Coordinates of C-alpha atoms in Angstrom, one line a residue:
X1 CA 0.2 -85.3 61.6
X2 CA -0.5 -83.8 58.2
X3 CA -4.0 -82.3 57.9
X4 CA -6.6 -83.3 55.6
X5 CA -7.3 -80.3 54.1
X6 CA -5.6 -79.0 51.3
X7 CA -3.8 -75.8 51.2
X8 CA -4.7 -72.9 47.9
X9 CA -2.5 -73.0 45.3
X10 CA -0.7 -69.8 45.1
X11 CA -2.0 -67.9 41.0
X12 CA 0.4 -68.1 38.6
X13 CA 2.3 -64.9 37.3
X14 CA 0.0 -65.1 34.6
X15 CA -3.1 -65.2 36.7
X16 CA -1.9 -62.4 38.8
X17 CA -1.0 -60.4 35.5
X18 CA -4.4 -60.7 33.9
X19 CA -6.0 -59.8 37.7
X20 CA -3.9 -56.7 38.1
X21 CA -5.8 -55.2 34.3
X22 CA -9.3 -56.6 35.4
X23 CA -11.4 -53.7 35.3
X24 CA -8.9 -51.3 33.8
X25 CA -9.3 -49.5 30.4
X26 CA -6.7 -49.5 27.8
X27 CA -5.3 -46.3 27.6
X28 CA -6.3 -44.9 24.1
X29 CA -2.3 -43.3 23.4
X30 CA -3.0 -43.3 19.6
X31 CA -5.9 -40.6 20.3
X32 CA -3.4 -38.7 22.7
X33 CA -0.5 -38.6 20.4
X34 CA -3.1 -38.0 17.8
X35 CA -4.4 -34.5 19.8
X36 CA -0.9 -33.8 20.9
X37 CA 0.3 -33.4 17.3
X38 CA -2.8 -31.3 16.2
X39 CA -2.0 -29.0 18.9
X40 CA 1.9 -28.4 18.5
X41 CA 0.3 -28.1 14.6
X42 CA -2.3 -25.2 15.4
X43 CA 0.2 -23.5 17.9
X44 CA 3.3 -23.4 15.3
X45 CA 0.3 -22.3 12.2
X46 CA -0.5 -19.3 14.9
X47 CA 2.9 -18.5 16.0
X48 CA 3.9 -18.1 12.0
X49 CA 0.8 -16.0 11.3
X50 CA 1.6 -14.0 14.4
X51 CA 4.9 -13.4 13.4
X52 CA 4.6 -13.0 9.7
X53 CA 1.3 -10.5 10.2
X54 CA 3.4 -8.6 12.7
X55 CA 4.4 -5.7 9.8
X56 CA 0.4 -5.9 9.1
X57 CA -0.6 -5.2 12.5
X58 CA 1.8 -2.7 12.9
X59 CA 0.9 -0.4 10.2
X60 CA -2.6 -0.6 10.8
X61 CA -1.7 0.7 14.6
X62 CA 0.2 4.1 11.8
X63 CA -2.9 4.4 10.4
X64 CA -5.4 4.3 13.1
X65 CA -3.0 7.0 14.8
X66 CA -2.9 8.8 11.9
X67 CA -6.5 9.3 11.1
X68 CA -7.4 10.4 15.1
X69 CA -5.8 13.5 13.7
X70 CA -5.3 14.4 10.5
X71 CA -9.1 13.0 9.4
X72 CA -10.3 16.1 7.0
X73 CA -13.2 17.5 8.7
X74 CA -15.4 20.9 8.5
X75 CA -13.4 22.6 10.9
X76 CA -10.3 21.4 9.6
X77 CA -10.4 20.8 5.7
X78 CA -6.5 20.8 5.0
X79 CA -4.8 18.4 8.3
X80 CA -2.2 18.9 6.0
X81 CA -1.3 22.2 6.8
X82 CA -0.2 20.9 10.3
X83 CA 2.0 18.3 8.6
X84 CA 5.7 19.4 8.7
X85 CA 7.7 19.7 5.7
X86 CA 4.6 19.8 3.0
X87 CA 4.8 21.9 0.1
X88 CA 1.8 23.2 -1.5
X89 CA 1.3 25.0 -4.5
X90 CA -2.1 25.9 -6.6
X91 CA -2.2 24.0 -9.9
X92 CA -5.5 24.4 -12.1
X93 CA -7.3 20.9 -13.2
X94 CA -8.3 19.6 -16.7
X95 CA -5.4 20.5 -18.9
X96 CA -5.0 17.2 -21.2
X97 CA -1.9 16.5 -23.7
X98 CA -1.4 13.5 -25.5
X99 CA 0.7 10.4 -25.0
X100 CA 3.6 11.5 -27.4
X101 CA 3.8 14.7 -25.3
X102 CA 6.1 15.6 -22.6
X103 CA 5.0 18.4 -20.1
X104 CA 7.6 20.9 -18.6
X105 CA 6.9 20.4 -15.2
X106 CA 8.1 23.0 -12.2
X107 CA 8.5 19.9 -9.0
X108 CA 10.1 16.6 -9.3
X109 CA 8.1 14.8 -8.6
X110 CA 5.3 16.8 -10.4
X111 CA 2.0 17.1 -7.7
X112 CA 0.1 19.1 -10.4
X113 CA -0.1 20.8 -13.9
X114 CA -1.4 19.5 -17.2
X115 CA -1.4 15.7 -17.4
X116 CA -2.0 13.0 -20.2
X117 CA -5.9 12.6 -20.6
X118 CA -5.4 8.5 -19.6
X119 CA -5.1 8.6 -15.7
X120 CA -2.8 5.8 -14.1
X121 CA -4.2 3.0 -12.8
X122 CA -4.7 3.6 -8.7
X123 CA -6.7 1.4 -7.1
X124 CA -3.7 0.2 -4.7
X125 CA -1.5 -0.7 -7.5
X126 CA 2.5 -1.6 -7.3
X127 CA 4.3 -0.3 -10.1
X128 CA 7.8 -2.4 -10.2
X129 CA 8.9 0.1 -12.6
X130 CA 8.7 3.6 -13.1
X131 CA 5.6 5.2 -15.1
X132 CA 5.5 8.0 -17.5
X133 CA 5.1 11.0 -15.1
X134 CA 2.1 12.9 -17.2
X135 CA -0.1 9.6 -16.5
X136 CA 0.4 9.7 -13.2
X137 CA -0.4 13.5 -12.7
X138 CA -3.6 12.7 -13.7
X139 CA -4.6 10.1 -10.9
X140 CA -3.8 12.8 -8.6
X141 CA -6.3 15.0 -10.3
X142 CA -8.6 12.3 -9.0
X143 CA -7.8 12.2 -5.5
X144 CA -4.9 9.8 -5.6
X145 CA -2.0 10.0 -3.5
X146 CA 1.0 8.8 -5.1
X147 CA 4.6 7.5 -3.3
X148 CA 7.6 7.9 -5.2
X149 CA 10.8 6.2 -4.1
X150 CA 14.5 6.2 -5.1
X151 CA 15.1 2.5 -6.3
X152 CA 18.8 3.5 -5.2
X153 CA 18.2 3.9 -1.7
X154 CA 14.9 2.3 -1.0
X155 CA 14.8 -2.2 -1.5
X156 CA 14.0 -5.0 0.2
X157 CA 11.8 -4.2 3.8
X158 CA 12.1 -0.5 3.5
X159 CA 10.6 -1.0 0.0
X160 CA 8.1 -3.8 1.9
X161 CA 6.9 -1.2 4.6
X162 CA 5.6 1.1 1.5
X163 CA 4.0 -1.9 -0.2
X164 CA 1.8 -2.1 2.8
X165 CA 0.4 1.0 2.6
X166 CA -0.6 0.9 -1.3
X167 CA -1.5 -2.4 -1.5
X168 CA -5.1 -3.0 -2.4
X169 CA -5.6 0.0 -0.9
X170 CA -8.1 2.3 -3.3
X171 CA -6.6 5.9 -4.4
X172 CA -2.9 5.1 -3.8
X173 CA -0.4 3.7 -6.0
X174 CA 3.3 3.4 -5.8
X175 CA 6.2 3.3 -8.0
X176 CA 10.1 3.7 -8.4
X177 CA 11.3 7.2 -9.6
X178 CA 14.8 7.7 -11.2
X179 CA 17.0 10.2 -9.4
X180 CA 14.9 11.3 -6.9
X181 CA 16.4 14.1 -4.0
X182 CA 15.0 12.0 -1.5
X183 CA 14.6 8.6 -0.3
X184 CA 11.0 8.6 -0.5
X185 CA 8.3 11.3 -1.9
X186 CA 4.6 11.8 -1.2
X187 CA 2.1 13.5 -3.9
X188 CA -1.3 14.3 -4.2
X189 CA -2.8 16.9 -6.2
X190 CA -1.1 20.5 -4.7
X191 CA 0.7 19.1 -2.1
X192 CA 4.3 16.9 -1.8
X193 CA 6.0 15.7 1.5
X194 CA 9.5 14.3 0.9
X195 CA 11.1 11.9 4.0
X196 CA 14.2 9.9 4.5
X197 CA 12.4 7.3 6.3
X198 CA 9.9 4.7 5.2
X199 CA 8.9 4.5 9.2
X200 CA 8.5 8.3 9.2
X201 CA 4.7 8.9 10.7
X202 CA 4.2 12.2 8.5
X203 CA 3.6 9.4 5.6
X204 CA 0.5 7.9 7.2
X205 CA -0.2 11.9 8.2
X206 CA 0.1 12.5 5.0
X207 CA -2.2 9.9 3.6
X208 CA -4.9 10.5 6.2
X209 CA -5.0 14.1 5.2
X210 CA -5.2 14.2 1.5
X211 CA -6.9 10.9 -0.1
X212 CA -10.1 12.3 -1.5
X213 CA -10.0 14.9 0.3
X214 CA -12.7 16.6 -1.6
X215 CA -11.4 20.3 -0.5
X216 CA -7.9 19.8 -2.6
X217 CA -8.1 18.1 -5.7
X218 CA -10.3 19.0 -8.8
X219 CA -12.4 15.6 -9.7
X220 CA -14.5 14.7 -7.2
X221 CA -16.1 11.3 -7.3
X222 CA -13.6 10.6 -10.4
X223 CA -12.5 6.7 -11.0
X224 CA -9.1 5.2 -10.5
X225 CA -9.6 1.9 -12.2
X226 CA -7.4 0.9 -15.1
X227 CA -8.7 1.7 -18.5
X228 CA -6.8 -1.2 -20.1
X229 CA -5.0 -1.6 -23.6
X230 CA -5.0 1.1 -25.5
X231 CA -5.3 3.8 -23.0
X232 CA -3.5 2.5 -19.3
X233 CA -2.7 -0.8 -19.1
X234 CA -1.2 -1.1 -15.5
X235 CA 0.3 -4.3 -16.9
X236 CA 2.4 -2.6 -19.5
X237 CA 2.2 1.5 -18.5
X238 CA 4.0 3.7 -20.5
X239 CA 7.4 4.2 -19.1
X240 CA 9.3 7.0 -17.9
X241 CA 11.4 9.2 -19.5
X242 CA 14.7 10.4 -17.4
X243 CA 15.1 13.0 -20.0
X244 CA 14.5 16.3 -19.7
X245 CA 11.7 17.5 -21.8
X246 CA 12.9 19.4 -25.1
X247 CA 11.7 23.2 -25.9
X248 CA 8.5 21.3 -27.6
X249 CA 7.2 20.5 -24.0
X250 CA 4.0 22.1 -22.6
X251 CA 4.4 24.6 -20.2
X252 CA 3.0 24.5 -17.1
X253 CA 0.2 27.3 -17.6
X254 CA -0.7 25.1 -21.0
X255 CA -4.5 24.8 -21.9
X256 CA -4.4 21.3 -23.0
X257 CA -3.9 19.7 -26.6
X258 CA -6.8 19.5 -29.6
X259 CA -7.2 15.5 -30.0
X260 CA -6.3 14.5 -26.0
X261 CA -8.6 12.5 -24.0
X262 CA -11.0 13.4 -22.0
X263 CA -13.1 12.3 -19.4
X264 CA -15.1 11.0 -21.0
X265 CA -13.3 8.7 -22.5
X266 CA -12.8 5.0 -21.0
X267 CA -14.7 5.3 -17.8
X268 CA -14.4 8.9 -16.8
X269 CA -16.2 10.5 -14.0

């Protein structure tokens, strides 16, 4: 006999669908794919600066080594004397020509001698071409240190390894020098270092050594800023001459020119 009571009626798939998400949250995935992206964003930003700051990195590591020994010091007031491969000669300071004279110099690249009275702008600058030679005498007069490469031999990342250690960099400038014996040549005022190698350590030796280093040049405290138009313009320097200088040039022991600049003139000391 059938009973009375009635049976439950089984839910609907509906029912049971909307049951089985009572309670549950939605799952924001908009925020996750949001986040996800931003991350992947930050780590490829990171990953490029890491790479592309690699050179950087790598020549601060040259200099740091460089200057835990060959920092000038009391005790030590030449590190350059322990530098293989420098040559130093004794060259007196303050011997001025003019900008339409040539000076006959004894080194090529010149690290001393009489000099035009406008000093080349140094105050980390790039020179894409090569400078007038007696203008760039002078910043080493100041305490300068100048790097001199053959654009024959030295392009492209070699050329990119010296940018980063003139750059912005106050006292150092660099520029391209016609027909140079070597690959790459260092100068401050007295001393040169010639390498075939823009990796070679003696460079950052070198440097360490000899910017302002007040023991070996003759103008201490003197400026390296551009004078401008007129005098320097590092925008549009005088250029070089490949020539070699006629029997009119100044010899090395000259006394300097009536009518040169001086110090005094456009910024100075």
């Amino acid at each position: 006999m059938a009973s009375g009571k009635k049976g439950k009626k089984a839910p609907s798939a509906v029912q049971a669908a909307r049951g089985s998400t009572v309670g549950q949250k939605n799952v924001p995935w908009g925020t996750i794919t949001a986040v996800v992206a931003i991350v992947l964003l930050a780590a490829g930003v990171f990953g490029y600066y890491y790479v592309a700051s690699s050179d950087s990195r790598e020549q601060r590591e040259r200099e740091e080594v460089a200057a835990e020994n060959f920092t000038p010091d009391q005790n030590n007031p030449d590190p350059s004397e322990k530098i293989d491969g420098v040559t130093t000669e004794q060259y007196e300071g303050g011997a001025h020509v003019r900008p339409n004279e040539r000076v006959a110099y004894d080194q090529s690249p010149p690290f001393g001698g009489p000099h035009d009275g406008f000093w080349a702008a140094c105050t980390g600058t790039v020179y894409s071409e090569a400078v007038r030679t007696e203008n760039m005498v002078h910043s080493l007069e100041h305490g300068a240190i100048w790097i001199a490469y053959d654009p024959e031999r030295v392009s492209g990342e070699d050329l990119d390894t010296l940018k980063l250690r003139v750059e912005n960099k106050p006292y150092m400038m660099l520029s391209p020098y016609p027909g140079l014996d070597s690959p790459v040549s260092l100068q401050s005022w007295g001393h040169q270092l010639k390498v075939d190698d823009v990796t070679d350590e003696r460079i950052d030796q070198f440097i360490a050594a000899l910017k302002r280093n007040s023991n070996t040049y003759p103008e201490i405290g003197a400026s390296c800023d551009a004078l401008g138009p007129g005098q320097f313009d590092p925008d549009d320097p005088p250029p070089f001459n490949p020539e070699k200088p006629g029997p009119d040039a100044k010899p090395m022991g000259y006394q300097g020119s009536a009518g040169a600049a001086d110090e005094s003139m456009g910024g100075g000391q």
